[in-house]
Coordinates of C-alpha atoms (C1' of nucleotides) in Angstrom, one line a residue:
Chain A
X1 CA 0.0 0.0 0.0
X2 CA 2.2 2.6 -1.4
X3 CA 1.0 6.2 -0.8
X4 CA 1.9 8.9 -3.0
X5 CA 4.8 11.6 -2.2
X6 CA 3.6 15.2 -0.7
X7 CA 2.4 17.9 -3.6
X8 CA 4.0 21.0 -3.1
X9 CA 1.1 23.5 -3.2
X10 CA 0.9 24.8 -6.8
X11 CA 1.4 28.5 -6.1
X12 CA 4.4 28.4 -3.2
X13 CA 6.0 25.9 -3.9
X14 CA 5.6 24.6 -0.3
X15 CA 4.3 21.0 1.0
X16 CA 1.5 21.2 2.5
X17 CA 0.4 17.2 3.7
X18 CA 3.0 16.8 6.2
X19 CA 1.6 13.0 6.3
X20 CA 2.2 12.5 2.9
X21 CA 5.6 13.6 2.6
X22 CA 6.6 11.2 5.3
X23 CA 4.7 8.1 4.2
X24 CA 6.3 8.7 1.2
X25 CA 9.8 8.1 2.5
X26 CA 10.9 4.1 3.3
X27 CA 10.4 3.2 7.3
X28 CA 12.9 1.3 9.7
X29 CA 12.6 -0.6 13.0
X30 CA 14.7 1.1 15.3
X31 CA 15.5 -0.2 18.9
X32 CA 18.0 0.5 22.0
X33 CA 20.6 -1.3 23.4
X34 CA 22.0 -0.7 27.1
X35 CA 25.3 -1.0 27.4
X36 CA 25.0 -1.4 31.3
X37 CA 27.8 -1.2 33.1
X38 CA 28.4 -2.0 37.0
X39 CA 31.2 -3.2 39.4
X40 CA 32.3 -5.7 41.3
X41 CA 35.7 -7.4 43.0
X42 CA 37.7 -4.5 40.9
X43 CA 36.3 -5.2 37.6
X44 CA 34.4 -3.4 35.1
X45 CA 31.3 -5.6 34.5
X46 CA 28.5 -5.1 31.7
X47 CA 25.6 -6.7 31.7
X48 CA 24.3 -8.8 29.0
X49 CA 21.1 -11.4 27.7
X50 CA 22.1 -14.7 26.1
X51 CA 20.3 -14.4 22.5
X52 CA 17.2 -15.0 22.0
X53 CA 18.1 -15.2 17.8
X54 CA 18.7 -19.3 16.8
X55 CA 21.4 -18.0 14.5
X56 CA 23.8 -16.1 17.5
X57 CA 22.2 -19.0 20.0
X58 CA 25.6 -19.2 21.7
X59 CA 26.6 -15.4 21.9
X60 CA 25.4 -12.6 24.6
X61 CA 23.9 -9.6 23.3
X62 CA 23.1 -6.6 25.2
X63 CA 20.1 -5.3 26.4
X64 CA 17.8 -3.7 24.0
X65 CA 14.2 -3.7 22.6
X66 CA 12.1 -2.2 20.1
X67 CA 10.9 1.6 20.2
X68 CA 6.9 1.8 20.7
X69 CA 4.8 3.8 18.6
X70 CA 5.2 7.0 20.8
X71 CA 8.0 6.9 23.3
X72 CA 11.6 8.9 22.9
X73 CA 14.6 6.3 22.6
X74 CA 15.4 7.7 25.6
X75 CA 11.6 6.6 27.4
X76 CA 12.7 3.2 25.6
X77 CA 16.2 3.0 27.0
X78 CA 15.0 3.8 30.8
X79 CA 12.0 1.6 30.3
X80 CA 14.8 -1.3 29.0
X81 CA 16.2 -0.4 32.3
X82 CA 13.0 -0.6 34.6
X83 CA 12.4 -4.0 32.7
X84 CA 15.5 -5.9 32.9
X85 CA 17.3 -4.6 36.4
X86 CA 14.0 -3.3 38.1
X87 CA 15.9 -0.1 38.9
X88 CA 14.6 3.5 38.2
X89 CA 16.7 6.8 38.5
X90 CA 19.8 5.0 36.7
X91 CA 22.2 7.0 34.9
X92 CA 21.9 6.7 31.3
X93 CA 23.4 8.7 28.1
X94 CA 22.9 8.0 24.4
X95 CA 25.9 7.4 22.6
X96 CA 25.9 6.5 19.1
X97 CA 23.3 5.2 16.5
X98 CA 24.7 2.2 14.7
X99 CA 22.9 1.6 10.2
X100 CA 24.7 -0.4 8.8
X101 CA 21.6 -1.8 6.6
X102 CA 23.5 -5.2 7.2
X103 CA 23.9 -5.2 10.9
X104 CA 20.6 -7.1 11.6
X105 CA 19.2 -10.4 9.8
X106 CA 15.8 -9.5 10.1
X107 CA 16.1 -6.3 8.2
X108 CA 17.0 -3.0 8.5
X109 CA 17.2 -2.0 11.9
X110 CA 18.4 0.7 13.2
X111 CA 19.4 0.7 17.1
X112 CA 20.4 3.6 19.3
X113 CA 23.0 3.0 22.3
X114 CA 22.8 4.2 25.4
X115 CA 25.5 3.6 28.2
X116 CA 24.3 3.1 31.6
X117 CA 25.7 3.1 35.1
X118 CA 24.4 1.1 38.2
X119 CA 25.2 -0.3 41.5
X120 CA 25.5 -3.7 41.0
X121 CA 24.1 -4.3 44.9
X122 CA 21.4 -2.3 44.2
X123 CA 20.1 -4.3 41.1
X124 CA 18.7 -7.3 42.8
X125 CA 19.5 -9.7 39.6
X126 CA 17.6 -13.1 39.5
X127 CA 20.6 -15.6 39.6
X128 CA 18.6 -18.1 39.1
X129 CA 17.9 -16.8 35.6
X130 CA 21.1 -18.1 33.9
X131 CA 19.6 -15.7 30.9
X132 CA 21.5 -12.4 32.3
X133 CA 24.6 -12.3 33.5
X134 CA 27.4 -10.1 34.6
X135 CA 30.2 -10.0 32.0
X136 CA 33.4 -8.9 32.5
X137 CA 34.1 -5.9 30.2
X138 CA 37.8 -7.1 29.2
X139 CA 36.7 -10.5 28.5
X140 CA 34.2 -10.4 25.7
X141 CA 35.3 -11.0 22.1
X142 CA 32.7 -12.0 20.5
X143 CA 28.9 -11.2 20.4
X144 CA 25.5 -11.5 18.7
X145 CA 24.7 -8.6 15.7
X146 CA 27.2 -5.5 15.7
X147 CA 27.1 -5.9 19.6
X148 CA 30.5 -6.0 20.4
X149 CA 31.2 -2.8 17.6
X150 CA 28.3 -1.3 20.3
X151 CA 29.8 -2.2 24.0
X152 CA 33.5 -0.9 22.6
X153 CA 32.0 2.6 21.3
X154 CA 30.5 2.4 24.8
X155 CA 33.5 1.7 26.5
X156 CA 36.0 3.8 25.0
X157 CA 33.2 6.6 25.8
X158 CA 32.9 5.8 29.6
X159 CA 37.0 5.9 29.4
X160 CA 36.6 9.4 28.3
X161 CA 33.8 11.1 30.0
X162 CA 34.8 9.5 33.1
X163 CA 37.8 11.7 32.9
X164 CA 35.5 14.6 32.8
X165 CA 32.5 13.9 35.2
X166 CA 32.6 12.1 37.8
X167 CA 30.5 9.4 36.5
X168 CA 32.1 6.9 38.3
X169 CA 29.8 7.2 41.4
X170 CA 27.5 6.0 39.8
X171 CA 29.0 2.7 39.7
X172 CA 29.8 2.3 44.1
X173 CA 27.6 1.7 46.7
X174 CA 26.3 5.5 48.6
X175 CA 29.5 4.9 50.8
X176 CA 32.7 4.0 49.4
X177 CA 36.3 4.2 50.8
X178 CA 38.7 6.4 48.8
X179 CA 40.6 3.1 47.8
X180 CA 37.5 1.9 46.2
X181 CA 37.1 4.8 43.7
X182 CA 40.8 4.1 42.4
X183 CA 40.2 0.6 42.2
X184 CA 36.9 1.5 39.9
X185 CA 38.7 4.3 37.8
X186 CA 42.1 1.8 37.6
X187 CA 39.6 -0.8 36.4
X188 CA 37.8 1.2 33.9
X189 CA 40.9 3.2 32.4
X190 CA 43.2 -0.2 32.5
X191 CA 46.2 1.9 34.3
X192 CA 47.5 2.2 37.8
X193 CA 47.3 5.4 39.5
X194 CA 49.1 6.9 42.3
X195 CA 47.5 6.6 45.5
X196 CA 48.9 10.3 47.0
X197 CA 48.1 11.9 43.5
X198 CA 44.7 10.5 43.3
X199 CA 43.8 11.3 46.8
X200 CA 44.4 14.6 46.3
X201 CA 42.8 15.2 42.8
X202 CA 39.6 13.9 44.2
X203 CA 40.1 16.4 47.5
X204 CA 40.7 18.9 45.5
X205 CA 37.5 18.8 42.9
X206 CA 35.7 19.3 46.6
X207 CA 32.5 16.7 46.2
X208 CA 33.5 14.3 48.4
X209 CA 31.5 14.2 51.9
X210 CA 33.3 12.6 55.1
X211 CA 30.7 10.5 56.9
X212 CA 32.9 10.1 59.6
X213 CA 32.3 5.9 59.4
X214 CA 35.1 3.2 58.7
X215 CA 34.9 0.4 56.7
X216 CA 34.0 -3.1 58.3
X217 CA 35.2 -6.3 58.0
X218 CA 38.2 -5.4 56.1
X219 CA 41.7 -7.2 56.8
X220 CA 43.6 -4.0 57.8
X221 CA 43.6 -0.7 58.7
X222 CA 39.8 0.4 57.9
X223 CA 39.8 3.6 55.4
X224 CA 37.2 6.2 55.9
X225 CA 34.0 6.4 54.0
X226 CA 32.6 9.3 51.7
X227 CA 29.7 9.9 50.1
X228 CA 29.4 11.8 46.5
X229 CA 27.9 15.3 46.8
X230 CA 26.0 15.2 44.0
X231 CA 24.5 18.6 44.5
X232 CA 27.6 20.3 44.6
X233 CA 28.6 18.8 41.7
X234 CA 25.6 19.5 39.7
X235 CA 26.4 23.3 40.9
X236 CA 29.6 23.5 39.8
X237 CA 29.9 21.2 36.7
X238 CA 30.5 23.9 34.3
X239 CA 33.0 25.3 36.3
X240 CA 35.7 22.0 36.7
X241 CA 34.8 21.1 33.3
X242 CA 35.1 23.3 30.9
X243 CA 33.1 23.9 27.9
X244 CA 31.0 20.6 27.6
X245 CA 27.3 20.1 26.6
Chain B
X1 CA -1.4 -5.5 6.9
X2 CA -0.2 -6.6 9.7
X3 CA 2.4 -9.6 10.4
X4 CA 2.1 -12.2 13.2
X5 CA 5.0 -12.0 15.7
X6 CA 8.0 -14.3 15.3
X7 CA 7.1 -17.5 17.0
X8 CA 10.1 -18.9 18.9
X9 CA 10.8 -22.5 17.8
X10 CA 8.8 -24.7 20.2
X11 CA 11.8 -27.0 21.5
X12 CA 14.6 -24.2 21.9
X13 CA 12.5 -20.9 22.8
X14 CA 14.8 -19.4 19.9
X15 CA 13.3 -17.3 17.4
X16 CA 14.0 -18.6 13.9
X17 CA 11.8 -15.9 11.5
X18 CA 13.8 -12.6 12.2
X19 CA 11.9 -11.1 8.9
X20 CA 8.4 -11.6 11.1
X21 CA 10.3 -11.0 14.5
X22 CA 11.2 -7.3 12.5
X23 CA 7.9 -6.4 10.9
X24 CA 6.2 -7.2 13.8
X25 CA 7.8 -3.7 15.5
X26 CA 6.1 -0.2 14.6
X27 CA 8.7 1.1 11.9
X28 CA 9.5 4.9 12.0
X29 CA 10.8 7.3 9.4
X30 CA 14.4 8.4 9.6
X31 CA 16.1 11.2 8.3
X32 CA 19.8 12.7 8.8
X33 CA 20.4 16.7 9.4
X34 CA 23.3 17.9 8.4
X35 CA 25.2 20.9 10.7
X36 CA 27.4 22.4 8.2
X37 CA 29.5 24.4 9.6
X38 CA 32.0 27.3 7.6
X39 CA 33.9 30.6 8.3
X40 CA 34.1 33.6 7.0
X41 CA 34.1 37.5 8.3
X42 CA 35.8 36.3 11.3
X43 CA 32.2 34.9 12.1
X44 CA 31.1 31.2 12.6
X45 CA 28.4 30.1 9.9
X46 CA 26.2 27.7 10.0
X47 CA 24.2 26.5 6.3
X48 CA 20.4 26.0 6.1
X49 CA 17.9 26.3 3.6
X50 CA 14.4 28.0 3.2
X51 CA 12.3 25.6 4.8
X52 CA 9.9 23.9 2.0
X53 CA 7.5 23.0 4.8
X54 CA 4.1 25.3 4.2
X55 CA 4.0 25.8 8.6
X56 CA 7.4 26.7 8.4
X57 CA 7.5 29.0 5.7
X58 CA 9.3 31.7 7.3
X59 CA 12.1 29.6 9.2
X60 CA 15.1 28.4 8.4
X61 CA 16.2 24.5 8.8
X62 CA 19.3 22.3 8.7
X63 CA 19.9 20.5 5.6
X64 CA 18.9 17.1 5.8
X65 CA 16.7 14.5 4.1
X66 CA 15.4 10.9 4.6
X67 CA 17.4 7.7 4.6
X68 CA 17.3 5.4 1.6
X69 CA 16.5 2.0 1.9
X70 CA 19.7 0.4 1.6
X71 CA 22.6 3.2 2.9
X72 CA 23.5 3.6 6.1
X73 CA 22.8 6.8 7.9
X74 CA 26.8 8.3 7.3
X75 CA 25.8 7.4 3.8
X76 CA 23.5 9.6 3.7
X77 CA 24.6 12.2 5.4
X78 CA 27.5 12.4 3.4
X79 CA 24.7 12.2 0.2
X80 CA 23.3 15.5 1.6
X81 CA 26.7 17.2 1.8
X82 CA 27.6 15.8 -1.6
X83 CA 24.0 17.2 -3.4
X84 CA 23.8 20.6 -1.5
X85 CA 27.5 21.7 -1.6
X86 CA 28.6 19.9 -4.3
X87 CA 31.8 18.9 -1.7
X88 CA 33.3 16.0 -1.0
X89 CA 35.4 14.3 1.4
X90 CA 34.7 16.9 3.7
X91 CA 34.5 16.0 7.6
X92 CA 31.6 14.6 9.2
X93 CA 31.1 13.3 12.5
X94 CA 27.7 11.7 14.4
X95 CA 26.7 13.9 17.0
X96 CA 22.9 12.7 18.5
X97 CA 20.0 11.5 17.3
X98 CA 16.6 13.2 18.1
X99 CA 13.5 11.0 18.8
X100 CA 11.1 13.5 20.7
X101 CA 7.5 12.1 18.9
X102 CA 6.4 15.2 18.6
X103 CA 9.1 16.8 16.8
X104 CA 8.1 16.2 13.0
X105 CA 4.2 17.8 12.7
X106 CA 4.0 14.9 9.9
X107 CA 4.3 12.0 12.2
X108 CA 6.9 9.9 13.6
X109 CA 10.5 10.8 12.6
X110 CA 13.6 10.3 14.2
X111 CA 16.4 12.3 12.9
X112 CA 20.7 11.8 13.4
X113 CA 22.3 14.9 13.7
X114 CA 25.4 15.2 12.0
X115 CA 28.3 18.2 12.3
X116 CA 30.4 18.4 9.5
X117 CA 33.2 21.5 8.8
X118 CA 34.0 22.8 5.4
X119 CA 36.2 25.8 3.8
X120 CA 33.3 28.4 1.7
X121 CA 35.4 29.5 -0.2
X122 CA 36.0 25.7 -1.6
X123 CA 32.1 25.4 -2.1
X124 CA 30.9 27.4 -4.9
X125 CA 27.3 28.3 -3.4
X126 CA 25.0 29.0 -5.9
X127 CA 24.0 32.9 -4.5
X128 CA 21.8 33.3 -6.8
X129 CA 19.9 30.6 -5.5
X130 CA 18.7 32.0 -2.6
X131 CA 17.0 29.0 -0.7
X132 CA 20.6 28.2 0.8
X133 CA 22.1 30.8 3.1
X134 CA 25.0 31.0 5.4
X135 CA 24.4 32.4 9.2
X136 CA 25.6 33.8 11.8
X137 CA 25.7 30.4 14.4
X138 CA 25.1 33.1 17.3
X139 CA 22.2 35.3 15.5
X140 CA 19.9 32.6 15.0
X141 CA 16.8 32.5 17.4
X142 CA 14.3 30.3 15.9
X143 CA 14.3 27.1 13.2
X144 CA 11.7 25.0 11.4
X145 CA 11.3 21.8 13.6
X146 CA 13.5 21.1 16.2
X147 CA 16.5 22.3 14.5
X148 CA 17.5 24.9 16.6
X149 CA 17.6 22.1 19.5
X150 CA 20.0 20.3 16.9
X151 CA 22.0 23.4 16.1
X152 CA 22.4 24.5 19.4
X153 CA 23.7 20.5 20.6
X154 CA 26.2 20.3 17.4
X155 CA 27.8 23.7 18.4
X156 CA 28.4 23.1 21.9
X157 CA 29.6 19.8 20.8
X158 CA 32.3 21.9 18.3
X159 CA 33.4 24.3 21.2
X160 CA 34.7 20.9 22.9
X161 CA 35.5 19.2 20.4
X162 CA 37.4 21.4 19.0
X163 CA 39.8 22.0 22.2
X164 CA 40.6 18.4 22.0
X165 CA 41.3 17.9 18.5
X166 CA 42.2 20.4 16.1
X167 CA 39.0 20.1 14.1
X168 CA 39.3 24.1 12.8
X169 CA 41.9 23.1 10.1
X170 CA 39.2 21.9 8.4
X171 CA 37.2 25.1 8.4
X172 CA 40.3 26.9 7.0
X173 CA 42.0 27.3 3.5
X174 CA 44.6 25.5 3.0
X175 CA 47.2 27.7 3.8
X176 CA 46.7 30.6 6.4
X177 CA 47.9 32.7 9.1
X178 CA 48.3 32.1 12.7
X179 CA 46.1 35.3 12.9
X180 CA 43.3 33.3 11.3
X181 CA 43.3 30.4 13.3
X182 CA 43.1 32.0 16.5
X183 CA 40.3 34.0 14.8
X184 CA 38.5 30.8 14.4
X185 CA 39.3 29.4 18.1
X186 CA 37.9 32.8 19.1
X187 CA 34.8 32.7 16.9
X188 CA 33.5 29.0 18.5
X189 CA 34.2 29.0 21.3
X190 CA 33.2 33.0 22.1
X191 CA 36.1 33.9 23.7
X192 CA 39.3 36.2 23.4
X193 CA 42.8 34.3 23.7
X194 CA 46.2 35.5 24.0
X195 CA 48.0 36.1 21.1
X196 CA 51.6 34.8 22.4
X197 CA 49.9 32.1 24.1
X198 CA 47.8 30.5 21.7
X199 CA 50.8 31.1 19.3
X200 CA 52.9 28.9 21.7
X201 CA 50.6 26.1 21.9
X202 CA 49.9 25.2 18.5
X203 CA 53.5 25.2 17.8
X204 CA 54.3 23.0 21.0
X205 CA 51.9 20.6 19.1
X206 CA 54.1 20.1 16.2
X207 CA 51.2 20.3 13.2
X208 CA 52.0 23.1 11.5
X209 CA 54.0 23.3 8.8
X210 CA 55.7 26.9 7.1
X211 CA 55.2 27.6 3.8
X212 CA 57.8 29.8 3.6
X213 CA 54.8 32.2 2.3
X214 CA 53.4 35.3 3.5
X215 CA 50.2 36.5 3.6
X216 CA 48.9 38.8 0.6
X217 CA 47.0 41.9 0.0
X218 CA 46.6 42.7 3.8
X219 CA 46.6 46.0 4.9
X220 CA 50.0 46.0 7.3
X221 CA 52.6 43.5 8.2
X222 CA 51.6 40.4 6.4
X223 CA 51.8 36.8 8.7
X224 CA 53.6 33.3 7.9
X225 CA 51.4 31.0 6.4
X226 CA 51.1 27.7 7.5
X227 CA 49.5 24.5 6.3
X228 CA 47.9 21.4 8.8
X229 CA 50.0 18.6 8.8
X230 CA 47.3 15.9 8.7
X231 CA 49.5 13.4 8.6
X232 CA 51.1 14.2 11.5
X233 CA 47.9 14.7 13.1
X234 CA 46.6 11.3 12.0
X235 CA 50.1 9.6 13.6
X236 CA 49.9 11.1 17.2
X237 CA 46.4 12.3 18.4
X238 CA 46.1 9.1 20.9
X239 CA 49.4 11.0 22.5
X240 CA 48.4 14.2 23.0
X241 CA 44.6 14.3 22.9
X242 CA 45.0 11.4 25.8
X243 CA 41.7 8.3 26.1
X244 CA 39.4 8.9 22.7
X245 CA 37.6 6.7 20.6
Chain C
dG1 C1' 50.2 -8.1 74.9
dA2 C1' 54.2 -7.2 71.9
dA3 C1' 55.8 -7.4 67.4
dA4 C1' 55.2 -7.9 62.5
dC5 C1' 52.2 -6.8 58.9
dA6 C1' 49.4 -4.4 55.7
dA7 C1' 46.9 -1.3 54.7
dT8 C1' 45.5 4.0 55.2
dG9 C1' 46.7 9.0 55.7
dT10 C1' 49.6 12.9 54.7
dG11 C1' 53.6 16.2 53.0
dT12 C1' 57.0 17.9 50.0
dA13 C1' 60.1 18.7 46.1
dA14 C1' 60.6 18.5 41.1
dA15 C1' 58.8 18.9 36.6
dT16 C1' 55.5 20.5 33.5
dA17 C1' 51.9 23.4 31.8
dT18 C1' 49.4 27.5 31.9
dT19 C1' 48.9 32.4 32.4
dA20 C1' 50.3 37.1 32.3
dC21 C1' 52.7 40.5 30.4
dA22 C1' 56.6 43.7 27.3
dT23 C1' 59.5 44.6 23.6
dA24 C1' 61.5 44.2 19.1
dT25 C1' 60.5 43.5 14.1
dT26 C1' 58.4 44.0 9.6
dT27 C1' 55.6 45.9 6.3
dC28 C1' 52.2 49.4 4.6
dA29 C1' 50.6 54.1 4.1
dT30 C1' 51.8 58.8 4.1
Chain D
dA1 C1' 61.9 58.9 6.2
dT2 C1' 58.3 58.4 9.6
dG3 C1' 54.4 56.6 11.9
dA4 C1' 51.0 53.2 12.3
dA5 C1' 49.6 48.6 12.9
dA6 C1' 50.2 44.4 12.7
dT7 C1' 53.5 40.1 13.4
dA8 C1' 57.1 37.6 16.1
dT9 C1' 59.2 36.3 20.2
dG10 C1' 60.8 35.8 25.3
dT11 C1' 60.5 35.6 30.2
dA12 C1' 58.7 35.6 34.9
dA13 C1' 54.9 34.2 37.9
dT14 C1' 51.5 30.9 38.8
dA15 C1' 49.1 26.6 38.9
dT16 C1' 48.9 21.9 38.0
dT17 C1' 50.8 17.3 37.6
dT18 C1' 54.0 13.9 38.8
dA19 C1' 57.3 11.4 41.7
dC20 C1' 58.4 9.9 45.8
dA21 C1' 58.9 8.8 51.6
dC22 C1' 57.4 8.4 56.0
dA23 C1' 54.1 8.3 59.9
dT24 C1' 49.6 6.2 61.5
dT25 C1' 46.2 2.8 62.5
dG26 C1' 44.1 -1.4 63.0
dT27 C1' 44.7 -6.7 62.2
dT28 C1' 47.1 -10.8 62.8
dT29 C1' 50.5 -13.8 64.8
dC30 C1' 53.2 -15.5 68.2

DNA sequence: GAAACAATGTGTAAATATTACATATTTCAT
DNA sequence: ATGAAATATGTAATATTTACACATTGTTTC
């Protein structure tokens, strides 16, 4: 049922059936994937589905699904989100849209990414479903579709921005020790960082809150927990950060 | 008419007909936009065309236009570069895509924003045809559609991007003054630099080459020109531009 | 309970990068 | 020849980053 293109109007020269223009033009399926990353025993962890496609039957893909009728990608992404982990107020950013008219078997599909943060803890996951599973990051070479192509554009991106924002709380429980925030960024930018130097950095950007607890049921000497101020940083992002969007 | 859903095969729960799995999902219309960027008068331009749209007769909108069936979405934005400025090879980078259902008054469309950066002077713009138009990036209050929201996302995604790589080249002619390019710097990103400074640090990054050449027909002292050494550029941006996908 | 251990917590000097600022040089216009 | 207006360059002050050493605190072992 093939409608026809939009008629300018005669006289301007302008379209007039906004309907017909677009029904004109050839239609897509589009979906998200959720690259969504946590952390746990120092690793950077993503978490992924095993396919649900017969032809990638023994590959992980990430989390995704297809946009409705009349949601943003980014209603789709959260409700992704809300579906699979059961968490709300997660901390999600679009990343990339991936077209390659081959990258799906069904058709053409485009999908939007979206990398997400969350407190692995907090997400109560169903172990029992051997479906999803946490994946270390570093581990994966191979995945269903373009997925792979998907969780390194997301990766490389969380390398960057976490050097910018401190995304990275994101990732920790509400109290962490100072040792556990260089554990995460060590783990997530694959390098080892100066205790001293990393200490003060974080002192110095001023958003750390001292709760005055210790840490339990550690080995050694307890370190002192913190909290992220998040309102202070949401003040003063522009500042620290430069020109940034 | 309307597809059944893919029925997973009975013994596996794997779904074997991805065509039905696909069709079964509401398809939307996709377009790309196209943020073509250019300087000129010591001014930042942006170029956009008369919009052909009857509600949006008096505004002004990016240039874009809808996917074809089989080309991914770089595909086509490059196509749009290619059939309104007659340029190729010109840079082009993803920025967002924009999925508010509401944002098309003809139905569901999503559009990808790309930013792409091109010398005028190199594109012979028809002036005579006076449905294309360069503007001022920072007199522009209103747009057809949502494409201020675009503009407006693409720029501020230039002023950053532009400080970590040395996009501006591409804005430039091939040869020209140190004068010009802090021009440019101070054009996007609104600000006024230091002569001696800025001088130092492009030279401390080791891309510029000297002509030998001086600048002609200006009024005093004519400046060095110097070309981009892309090549270079292409060699050691991981170095000095630091974690960057 | 004293000593060894294994972390945390803190300070300081050196190197590097950024900022602020001044003077000499070259060409054009008169 | 002179003045005007830009280019070209250097240097000191400041801030940031890096490298590195020692004291402190709580746990474990004997």
């Amino acid at each position: 049922m093939q409608k026809a293109a939009a008629i300018p109007n005669s006289s301007t020269g302008l379209i007039k059936d906004m309907d017909l223009l677009v029904e004109s033009y050839p239609k897509v399926a589009l979906t998200v994937d959720c690259v969504i990353f946590g952390f746990e025993d120092n690793k950077l962890k993503v978490l992924l589905i095993r396919s649900d496609i017969d032809m990638y039957k023994d590959e992980w893909s990430l989390l995704g699904d297809f946009a409705k009728e009349s949601e943003s990608l980014e209603e789709a992404a959260y409700r992704v989100l809300r579906q699979r982990t059961g968490m709300q107020n997660v901390y999600l950013d679009q990343v990339h849209t991936f077209s390659n008219p081959n990258r799906h078997p069904g058709g053409r599909v485009i999908t939007v990414a979206y990398c997400s943060l969350l407190n692995i803890r907090h997400h109560q996951l169903q172990i029992t479903d051997n479906e999803l599973h946490w994946h270390n990051v570093n581990d994966l070479d191979s995945m269903a579709f373009d997925h792979l192509e998907i969780l390194t554009k997301c990766y490389s991106w969380l390398q960057k921005r976490i050097q910018e924002h401190p995304l990275g709380f994101n990732l920790l429980p509400e109290k962490f020790s100072l040792r556990e925030l260089q554990n995460l960024y060590e783990a997530i930018l694959n390098v080892e960082l100066d205790r001293r130097n990393f200490r003060k950095k974080f002192f110095s950007m001023d958003f750390l809150i001292d709760t005055g607890e210790l840490e339990e049921d550690v080995k050694h000497r307890p370190g002192k927990l913190y909290q992220f101020n998040f309102e202070k940083y949401e003040k003063n992002k522009r500042k620290w950060v430069g020109i940034d969007f």
